[in-house]
XYZ file of C-alpha atoms in Angstrom:
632
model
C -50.712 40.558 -1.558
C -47.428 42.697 -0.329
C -47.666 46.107 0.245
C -45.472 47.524 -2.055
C -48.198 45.494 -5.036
C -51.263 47.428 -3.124
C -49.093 50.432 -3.198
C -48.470 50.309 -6.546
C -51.258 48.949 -7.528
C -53.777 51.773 -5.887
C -51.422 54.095 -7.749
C -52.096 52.680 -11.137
C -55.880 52.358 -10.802
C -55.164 56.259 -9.918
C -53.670 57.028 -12.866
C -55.894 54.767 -14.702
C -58.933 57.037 -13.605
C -57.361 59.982 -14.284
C -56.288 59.145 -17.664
C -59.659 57.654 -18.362
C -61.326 61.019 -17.283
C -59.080 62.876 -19.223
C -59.857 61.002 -22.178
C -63.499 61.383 -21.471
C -63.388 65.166 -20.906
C -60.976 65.768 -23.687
C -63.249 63.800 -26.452
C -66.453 65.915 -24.524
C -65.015 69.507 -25.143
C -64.245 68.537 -28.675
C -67.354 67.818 -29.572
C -68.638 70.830 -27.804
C -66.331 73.211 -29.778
C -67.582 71.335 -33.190
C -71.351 71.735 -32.080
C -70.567 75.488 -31.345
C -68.610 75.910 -34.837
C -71.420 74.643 -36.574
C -73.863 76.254 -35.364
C -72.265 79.456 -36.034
C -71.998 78.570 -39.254
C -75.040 77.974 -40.009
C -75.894 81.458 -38.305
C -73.560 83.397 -40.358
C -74.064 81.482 -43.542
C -78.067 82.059 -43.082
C -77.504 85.883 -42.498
C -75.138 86.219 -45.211
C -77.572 84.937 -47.981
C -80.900 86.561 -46.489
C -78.708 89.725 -47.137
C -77.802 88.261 -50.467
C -81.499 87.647 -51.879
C -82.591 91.048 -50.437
C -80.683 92.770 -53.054
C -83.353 93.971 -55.752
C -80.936 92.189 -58.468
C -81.279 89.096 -56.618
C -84.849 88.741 -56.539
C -85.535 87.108 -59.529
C -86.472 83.672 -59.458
C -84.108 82.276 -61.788
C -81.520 83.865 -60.016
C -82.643 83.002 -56.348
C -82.329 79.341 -56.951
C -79.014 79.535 -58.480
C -77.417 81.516 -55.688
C -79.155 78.744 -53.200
C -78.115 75.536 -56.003
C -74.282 77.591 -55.464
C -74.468 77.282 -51.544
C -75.771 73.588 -51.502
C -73.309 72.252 -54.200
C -70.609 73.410 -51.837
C -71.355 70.493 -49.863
C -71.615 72.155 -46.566
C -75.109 72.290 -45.517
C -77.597 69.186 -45.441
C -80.344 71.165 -46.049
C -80.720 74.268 -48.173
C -84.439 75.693 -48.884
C -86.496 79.057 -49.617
C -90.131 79.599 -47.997
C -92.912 82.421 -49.003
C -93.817 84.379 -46.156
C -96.761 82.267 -45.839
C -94.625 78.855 -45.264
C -94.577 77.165 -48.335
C -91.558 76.307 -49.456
C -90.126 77.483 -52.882
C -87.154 75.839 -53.395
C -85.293 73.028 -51.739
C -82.241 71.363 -51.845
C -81.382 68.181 -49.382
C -78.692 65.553 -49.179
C -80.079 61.880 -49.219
C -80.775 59.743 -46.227
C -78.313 56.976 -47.068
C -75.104 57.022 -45.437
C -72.402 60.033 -46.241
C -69.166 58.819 -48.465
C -67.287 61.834 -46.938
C -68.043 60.572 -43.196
C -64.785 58.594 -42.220
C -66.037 57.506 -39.097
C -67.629 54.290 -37.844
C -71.238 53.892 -37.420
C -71.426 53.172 -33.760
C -69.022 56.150 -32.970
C -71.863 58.276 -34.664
C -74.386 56.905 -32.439
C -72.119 56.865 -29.024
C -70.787 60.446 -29.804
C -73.334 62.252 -31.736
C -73.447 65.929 -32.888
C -76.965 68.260 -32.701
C -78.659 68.624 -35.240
C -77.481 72.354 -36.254
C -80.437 74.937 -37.818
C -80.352 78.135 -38.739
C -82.995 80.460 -40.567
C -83.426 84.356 -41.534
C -85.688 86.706 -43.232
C -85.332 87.640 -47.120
C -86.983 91.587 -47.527
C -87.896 93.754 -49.534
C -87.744 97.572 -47.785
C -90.785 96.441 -45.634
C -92.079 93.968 -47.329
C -91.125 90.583 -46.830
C -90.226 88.007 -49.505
C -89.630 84.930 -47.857
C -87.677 83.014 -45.241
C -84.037 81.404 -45.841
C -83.608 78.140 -43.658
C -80.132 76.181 -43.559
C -79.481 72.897 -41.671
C -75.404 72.510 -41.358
C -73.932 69.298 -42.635
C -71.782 67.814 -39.738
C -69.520 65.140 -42.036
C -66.447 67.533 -41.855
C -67.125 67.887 -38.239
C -67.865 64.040 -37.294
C -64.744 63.064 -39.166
C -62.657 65.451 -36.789
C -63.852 64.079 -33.924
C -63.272 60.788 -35.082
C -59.480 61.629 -35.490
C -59.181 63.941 -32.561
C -60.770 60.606 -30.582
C -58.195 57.843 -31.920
C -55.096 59.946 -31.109
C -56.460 61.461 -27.653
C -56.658 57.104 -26.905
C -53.915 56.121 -28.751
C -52.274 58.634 -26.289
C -53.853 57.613 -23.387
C -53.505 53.651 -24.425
C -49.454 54.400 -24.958
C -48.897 56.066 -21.642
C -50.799 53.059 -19.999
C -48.900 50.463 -21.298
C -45.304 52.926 -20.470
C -46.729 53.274 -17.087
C -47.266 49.262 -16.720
C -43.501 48.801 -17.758
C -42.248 51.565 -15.647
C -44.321 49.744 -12.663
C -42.415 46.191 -13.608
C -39.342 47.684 -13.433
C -39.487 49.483 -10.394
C -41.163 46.647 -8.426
C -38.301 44.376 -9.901
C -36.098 46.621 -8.401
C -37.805 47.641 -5.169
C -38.222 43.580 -4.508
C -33.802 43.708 -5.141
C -33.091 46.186 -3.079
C -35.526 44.722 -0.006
C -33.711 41.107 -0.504
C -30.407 42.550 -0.150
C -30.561 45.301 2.651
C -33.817 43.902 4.535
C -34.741 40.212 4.041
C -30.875 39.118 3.788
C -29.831 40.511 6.628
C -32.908 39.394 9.117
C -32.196 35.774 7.447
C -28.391 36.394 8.086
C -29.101 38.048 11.744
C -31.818 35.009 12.552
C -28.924 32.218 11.714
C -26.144 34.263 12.534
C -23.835 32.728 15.630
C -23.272 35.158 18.313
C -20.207 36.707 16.835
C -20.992 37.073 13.514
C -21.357 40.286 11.604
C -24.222 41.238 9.237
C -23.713 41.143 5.587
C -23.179 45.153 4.371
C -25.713 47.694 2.897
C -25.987 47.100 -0.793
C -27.754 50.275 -1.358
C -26.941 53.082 0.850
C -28.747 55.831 -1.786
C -32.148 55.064 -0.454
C -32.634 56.733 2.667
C -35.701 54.367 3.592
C -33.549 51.600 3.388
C -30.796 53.081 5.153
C -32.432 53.548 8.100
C -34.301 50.257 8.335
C -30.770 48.405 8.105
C -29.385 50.615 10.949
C -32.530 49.333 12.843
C -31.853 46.301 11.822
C -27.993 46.511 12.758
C -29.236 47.957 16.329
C -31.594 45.188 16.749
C -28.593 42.682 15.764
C -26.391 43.867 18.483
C -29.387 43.815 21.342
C -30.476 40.292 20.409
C -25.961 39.761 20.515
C -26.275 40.724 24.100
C -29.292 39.322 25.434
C -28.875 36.046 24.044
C -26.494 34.832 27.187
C -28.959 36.436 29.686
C -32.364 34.475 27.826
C -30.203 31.405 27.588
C -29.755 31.847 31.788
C -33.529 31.977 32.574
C -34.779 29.323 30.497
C -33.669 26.788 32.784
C -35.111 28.729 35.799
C -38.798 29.063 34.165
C -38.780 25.403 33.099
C -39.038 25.007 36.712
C -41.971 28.178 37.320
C -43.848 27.086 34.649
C -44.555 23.522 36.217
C -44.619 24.764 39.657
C -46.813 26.257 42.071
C -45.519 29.652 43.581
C -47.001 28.981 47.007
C -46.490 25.179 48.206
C -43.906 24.388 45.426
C -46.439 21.737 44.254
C -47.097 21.044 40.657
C -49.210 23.357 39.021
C -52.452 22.939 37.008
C -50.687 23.206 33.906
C -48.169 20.230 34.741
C -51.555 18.012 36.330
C -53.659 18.720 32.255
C -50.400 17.858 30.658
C -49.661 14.644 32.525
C -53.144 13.732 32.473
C -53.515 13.930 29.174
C -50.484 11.717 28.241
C -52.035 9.014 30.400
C -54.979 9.613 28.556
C -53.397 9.774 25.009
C -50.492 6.951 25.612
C -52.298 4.211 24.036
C -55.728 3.410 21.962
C -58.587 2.431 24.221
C -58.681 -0.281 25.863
C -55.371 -1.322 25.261
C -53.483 0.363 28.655
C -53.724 -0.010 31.985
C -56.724 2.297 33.642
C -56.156 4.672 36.047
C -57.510 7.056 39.107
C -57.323 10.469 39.561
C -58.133 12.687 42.941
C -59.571 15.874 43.670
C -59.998 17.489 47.126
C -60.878 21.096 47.587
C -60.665 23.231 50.859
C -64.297 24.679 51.285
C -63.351 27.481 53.697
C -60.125 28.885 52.743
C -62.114 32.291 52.523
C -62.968 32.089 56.134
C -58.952 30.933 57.005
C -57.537 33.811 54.878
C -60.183 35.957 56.982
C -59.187 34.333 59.898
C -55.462 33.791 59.904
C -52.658 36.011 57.756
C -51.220 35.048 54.869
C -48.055 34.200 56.005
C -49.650 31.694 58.090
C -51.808 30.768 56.084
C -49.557 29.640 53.078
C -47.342 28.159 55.754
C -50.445 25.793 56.797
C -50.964 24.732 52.922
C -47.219 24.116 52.497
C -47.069 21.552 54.998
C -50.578 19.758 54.377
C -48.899 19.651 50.750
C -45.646 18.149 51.911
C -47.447 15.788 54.155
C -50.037 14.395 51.534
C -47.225 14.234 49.508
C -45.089 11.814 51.653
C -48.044 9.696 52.244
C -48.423 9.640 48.399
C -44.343 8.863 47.839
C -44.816 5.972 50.632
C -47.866 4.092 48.948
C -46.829 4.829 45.140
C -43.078 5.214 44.856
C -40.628 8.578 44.346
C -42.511 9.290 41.459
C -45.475 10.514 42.871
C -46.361 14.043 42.817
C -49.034 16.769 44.142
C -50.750 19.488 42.517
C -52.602 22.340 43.327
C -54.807 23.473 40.590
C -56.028 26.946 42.031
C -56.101 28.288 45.369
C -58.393 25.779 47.103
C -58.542 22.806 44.666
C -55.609 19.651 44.740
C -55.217 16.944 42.951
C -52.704 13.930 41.772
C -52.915 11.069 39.133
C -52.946 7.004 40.243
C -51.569 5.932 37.106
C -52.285 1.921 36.908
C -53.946 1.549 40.227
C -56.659 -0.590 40.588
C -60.142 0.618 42.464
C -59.137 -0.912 45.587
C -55.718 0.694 46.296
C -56.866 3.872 44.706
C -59.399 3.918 47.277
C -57.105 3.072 50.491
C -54.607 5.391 49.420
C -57.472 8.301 49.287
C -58.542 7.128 52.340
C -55.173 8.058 53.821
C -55.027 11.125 52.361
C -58.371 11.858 53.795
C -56.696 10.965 57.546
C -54.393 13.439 56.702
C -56.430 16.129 55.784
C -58.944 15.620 58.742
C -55.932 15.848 60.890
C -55.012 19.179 59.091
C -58.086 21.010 60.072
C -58.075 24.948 61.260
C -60.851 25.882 63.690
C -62.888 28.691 62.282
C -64.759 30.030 65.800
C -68.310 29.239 66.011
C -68.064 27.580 62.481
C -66.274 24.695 63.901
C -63.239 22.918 61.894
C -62.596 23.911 57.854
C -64.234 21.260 55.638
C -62.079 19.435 53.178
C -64.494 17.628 50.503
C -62.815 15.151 48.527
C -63.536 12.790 44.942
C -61.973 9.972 42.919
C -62.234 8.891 39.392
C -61.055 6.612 37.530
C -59.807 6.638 33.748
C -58.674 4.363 31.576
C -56.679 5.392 28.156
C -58.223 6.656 24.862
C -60.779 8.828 27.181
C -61.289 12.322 26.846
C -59.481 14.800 29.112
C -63.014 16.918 29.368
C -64.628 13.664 30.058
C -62.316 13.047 33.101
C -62.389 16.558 34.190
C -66.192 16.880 34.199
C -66.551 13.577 36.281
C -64.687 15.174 38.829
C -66.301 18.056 38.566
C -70.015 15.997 38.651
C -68.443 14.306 41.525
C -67.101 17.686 43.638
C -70.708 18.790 43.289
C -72.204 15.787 45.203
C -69.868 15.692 47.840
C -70.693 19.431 48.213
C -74.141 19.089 48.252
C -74.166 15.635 51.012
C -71.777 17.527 52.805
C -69.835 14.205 54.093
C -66.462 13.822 55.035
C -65.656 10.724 53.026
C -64.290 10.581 49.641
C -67.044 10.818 46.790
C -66.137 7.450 44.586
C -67.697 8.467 40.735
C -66.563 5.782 38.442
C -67.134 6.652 34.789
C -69.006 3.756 34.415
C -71.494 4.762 36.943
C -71.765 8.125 36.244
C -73.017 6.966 32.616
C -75.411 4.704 33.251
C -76.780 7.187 36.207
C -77.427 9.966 33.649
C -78.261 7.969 30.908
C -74.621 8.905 28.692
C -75.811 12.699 29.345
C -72.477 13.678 30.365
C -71.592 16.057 33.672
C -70.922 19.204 32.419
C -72.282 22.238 34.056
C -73.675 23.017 30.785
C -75.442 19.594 30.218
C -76.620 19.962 33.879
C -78.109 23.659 33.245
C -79.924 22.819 29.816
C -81.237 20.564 31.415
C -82.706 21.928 35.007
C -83.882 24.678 32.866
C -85.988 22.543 30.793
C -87.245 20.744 33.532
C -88.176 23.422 35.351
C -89.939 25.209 32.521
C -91.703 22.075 31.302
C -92.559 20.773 34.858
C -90.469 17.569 34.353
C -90.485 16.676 38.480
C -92.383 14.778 40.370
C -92.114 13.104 43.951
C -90.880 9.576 44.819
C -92.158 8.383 48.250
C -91.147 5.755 50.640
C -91.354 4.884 54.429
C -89.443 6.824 56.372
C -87.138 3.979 58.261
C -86.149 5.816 61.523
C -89.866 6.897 62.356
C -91.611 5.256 65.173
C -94.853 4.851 63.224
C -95.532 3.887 59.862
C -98.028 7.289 59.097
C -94.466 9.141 58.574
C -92.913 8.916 54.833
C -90.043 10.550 53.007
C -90.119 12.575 50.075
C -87.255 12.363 47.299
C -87.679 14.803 43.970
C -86.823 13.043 41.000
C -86.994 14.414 37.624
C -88.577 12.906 34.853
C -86.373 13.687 31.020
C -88.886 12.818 28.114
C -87.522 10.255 26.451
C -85.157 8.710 29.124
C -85.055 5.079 30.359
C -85.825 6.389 34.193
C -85.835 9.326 36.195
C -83.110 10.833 37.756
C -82.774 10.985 41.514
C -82.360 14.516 43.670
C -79.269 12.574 45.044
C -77.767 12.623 40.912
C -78.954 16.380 39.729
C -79.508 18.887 43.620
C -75.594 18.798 43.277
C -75.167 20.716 40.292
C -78.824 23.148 40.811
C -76.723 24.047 44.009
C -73.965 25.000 41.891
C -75.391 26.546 39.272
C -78.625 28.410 41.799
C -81.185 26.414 41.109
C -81.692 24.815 44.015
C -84.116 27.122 45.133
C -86.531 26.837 42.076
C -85.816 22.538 42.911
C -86.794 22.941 46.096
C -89.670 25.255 45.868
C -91.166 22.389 43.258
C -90.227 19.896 45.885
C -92.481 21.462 48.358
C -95.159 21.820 45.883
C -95.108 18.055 44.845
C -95.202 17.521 48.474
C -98.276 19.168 49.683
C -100.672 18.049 46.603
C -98.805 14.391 47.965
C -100.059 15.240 51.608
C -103.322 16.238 50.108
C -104.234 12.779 49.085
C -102.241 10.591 51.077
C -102.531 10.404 54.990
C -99.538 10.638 56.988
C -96.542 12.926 57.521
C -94.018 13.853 54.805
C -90.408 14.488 54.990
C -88.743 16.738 52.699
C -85.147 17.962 52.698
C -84.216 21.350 51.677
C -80.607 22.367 50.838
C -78.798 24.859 52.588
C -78.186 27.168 49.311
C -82.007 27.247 48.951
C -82.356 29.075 52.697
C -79.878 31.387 52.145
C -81.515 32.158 48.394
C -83.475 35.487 49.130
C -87.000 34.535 47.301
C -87.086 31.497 48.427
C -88.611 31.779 51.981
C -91.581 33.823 50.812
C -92.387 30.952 47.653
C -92.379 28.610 50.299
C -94.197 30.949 52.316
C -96.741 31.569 49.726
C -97.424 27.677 49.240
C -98.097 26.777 52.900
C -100.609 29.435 53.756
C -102.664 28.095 50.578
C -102.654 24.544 52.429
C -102.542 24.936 56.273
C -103.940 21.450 56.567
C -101.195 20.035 54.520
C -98.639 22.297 55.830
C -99.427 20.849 59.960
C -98.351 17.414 58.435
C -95.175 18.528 56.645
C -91.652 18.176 57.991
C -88.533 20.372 56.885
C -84.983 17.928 56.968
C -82.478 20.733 57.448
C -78.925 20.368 57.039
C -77.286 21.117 61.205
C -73.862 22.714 59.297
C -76.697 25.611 58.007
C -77.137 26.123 61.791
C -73.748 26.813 62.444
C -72.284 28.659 59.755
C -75.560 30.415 58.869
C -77.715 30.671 61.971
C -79.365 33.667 61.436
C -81.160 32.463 57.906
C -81.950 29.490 59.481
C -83.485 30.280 62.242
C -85.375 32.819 60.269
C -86.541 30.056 58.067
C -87.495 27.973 60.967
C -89.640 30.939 62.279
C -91.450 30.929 59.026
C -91.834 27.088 58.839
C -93.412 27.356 62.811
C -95.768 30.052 61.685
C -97.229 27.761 59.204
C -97.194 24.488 61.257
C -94.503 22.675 59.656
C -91.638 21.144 61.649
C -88.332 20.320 61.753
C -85.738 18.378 62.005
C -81.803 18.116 61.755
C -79.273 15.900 59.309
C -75.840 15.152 60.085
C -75.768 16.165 63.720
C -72.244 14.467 64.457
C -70.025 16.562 62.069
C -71.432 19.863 63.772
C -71.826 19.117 67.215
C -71.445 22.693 67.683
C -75.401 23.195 66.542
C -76.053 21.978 69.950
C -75.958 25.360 71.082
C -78.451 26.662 68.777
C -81.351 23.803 69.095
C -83.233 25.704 71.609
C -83.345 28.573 68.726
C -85.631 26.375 66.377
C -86.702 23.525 68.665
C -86.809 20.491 65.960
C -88.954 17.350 66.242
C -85.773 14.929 65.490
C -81.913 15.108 65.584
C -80.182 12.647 63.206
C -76.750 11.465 64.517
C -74.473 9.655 62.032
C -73.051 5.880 62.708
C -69.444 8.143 63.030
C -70.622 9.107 66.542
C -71.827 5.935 67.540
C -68.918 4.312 66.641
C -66.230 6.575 68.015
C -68.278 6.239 71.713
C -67.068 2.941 72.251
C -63.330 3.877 72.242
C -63.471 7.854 72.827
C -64.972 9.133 76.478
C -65.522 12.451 74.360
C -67.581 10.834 71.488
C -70.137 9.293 74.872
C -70.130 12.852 76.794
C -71.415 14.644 73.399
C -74.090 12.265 72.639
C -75.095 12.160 76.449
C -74.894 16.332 75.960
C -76.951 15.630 72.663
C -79.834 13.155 74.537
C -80.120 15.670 77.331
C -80.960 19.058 75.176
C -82.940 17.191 73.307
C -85.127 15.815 76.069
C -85.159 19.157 77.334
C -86.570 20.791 74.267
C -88.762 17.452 72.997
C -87.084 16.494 70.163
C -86.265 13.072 69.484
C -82.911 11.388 68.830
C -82.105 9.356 65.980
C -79.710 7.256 66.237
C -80.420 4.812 63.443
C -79.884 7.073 60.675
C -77.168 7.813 58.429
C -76.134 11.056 57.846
């Protein structure tokens, strides 16, 4: 509805009201005033003929009931009668009950407006003594017709000035709806499709001042949109380019990666285009680097690691390749119809490149790049594709490896059972697990002990309803990105000590960094091993060695803990942080696992033989044990 019909309309339904209350109040003080008239004429009239039969002439009988037959034959009182002092009434004249002939008005405006019932009596003496009492009861036929008359032409009024009131309304909306075509809505059409020289069509109603003044806006408005149009018409081409472009590295943006993405995704029904890849690497530490370095340098650092992923990715794929960064630390670019095996050697290059492009972060060691591929095929859902990469950013965060994280789609379904990836999916269901106690422990032989008394422990969790259970490997990812790893791993050692308490042995059990650094976790797991000190001498703690490095103070704390309780340690991936070799004396662990990496790189690299001679030697010294048949 437009405003000028609420407008008008709120005004009507005012004057509606108040001509409706005026009828009301007009019709209620008339028959007020006819109550009041006849009422005091049944006053006066009784007065009057008590006065009358007082007279000693008047007090015969005879001519008593004359002078009362003379009062009720003038057809003005309903009810005309003479008592004796002692009540009993004398003489009585009384209209019938049936309906009035002189009563002009309908029945049921009787019953919605009726009059009171009007009464009037008075003494008839003698000197002293009294003779009797006079009673009257008014007739209100005169008076109920006047209402009735005074009521049709008070609505008939009222009725008449609604209907003038309705026309005048037509008429001025008609007009008001005229005037707005030709001074507001024809000019904004004629301004909107008006070249850049031509004029405005003129004012076709200069009385109205409201008018007036909204076509001088309009006229103003006109002449700025006359002289900005040239400058607008200048920038578009400059934020065509912005708007797909990254501000820092001059990379494509996130918006240009969605949009091409999805018009690989949407080119064709599925199954009938060519599948593609997509990859995601993210630098883990550009908190500590912006820390570290400026920001001159450091935005100089990811322009060329841009330009020189993206020359690797022109050389392998054509001109037509392209780069994006997606946010500050995440990158990205689309293999359109690659197949798995070149998708894979050209992220393997890009991997080279990014290893090579390392910043040393002090004690920390060298920035971590993690990186993931997908693949896609058409017909799939954007969100789909996004949320494997996501899935698979989470496991190479959590393994902590420096190889690219391959997640086909394929694989990723038949892992979680067509679940999906989400963080969402993932929390739902952690939470659920957790509160319904969905985990349990998977066991096996632990293949680089020396005996066959030493087993590892794997938490798996166990969805009602599903065909298997999921692996720690498939869901410790996202609990470490969504926090809770800590209630995982608290559950993990749980499982593990009732496992110790009925199996002989040791037990290893891994525990993820984010759980240490969590600040209730040490005193849960606390809590648990002084319940089972037995248990707790035959348990074994698989840290992460990148924990010792970039967070050696909660580690070490944790290690203290583990020691007071009897359980032991031992270290993971020992190759990409050599630098925890200066820190092993700090929690003395039973076993260091070095990575294949290191044993391969000694046959070619004097450095590569000197570190694990370095590594052999502290160890010996503090009696831990070298793996060197494990992965990382």
């Amino acid at each position: 509805m437009s405003l000028l019909r609420q407008l008008l309309l709120s005004v009507t339904l005012a004057i509606l009201v108040i001509l409706a209350g005026t009828t009301i109040f007009s019709i209620g003080s008339a028959r007020q005033y006819l109550d009041a008239q006849l009422q005091g004429q049944s006053d006066s009239t009784a007065t009057s003929l008590a006065l009358t039969l007082s007279q000693p002439s008047n007090q015969d009988p005879t001519v008593r009931e004359l002078l009362l037959s003379v009062l009720f034959d003038s057809g003005q009182f309903q009810v005309v009668e003479f008592l004796d002092p002692t009540g009993r009434i004398l003489i009585r004249r009384e209209m019938g009950d049936g309906r009035d002939d002189r009563v002009t008005a309908p029945d049921w405006f009787s019953h919605l407006l009726p009059l009171e019932r009007h009464e009037a009596q008075r003494q008839v003496t003698n000197g002293w003594s009294q003779l009797g009492v006079v009673r009257l009861q008014a007739s209100d036929a005169y008076a109920r017709n006047a209402l009735w008359d005074s009521t049709a032409r008070i609505v008939s009024l009222t009725v008449g000035a609604g209907i003038l009131w309705g026309l005048f309304v037509a008429m001025l909306m008609r007009w008001l709806r005229r005037a707005l075509q030709d001074d507001v809505t024809a000019r904004v059409q004629a301004m909107a499709q008006a070249a850049a020289g031509d004029e405005l069509p003129p004012v076709r109603h200069p009385a109205m001042v409201e008018l007036r003044e909204v076509a001088q806006i309009i006229t103003h408005a006109h002449q700025r949109v006359q002289a900005t149009a040239a400058e607008h018409q200048s920038r578009i081409e400059s934020l065509e380019l912005e708007l797909n472009q990254d501000a820092v590295t001059g990379l494509a943006n996130r918006k240009y990666f969605i949009n091409e993405l999805r018009r690989l995704l949407e080119q064709s029904a599925p199954g009938q285009g060519e599948d593609g890849h997509v990859m995601l690497f993210r630098q883990c530490d550009l908190q500590s680097i912006n820390q570290t370095m400026s920001r001159q340098v450091v935005d100089q650092w990811l322009r060329n690691m841009g330009q020189l992923v993206l020359e690797v990715l022109r050389e392998r794929l054509g001109p037509q390749a392209w780069l994006a960064r997606l946010n500050g630390s995440d990158f990205a670019f689309v293999l359109p119809m690659v197949p798995g095996p070149v998708a894979v050697r050209v992220a393997q290059a890009v991997g080279e490149i990014l290893q090579a492009q390392r910043i040393q972060l002090g004690q920390a060691g060298l920035c971590r790049w993690r990186m993931v591929l997908t693949d896609f095929e058409p017909g799939e859902g954007l969100s789909d594709v996004l949320s494997r990469l996501d899935e698979a950013l989470m496991r190479a965060e959590s393994a902590g490896h420096t190889d690219v994280e391959y997640l086909p789609g394929e694989d990723l379904r038949s892992l979680t059972g067509g679940r999906g990836g989400g963080e969402q999916a993932w929390r739902t269901l952690l939470r659920n697990a957790l509160q319904e106690g969905w985990f349990a422990l998977a066991t096996q032989r632990d293949p680089s002990a020396t005996s066959e008394d030493r087993a590892q422990g794997l938490l798996t969790l166990h969805e009602p309803g599903a065909s298997e259970p999921l692996s720690g490997y498939l869901f410790m990812p996202p609990a470490v990105r969504l926090g809770l790893s800590a209630a995982c791993d608290v559950q993990a050692v749980s499982l593990g000590l009732g496992w110790l308490r009925t199996h002989p042995g040791d037990l290893v059990l891994r525990v993820s960094l984010a759980s240490i650094l969590h600040e209730e976790f040490r005193g849960e797991v606390a809590a648990l091993l002084a319940d089972m000190p037995d248990q707790s001498a035959r348990l074994l703690m698989d840290l992460d060695s990148y924990g010792l490095v970039a967070h050696r103070a909660q580690v070490t704390a944790f290690a203290a803990m583990l020691r007071e309780h009897g359980v032991r340690l031992g270290l993971r991936r020992f190759a990409e942080q050599p630098e925890a070799l200066l820190y092993l004396h700090e929690i003395r662990p039973e076993y260091i696992r070095v990575s294949g990496t290191l044993l391969a790189a000694q046959a070619d690299s004097p450095g590569a033989r000197r570190l694990l001679a370095a590594v052999q030697d502290t160890a010996r010294e503090i009696g831990a044990v070298v793996d060197l048949a494990a992965g990382s």
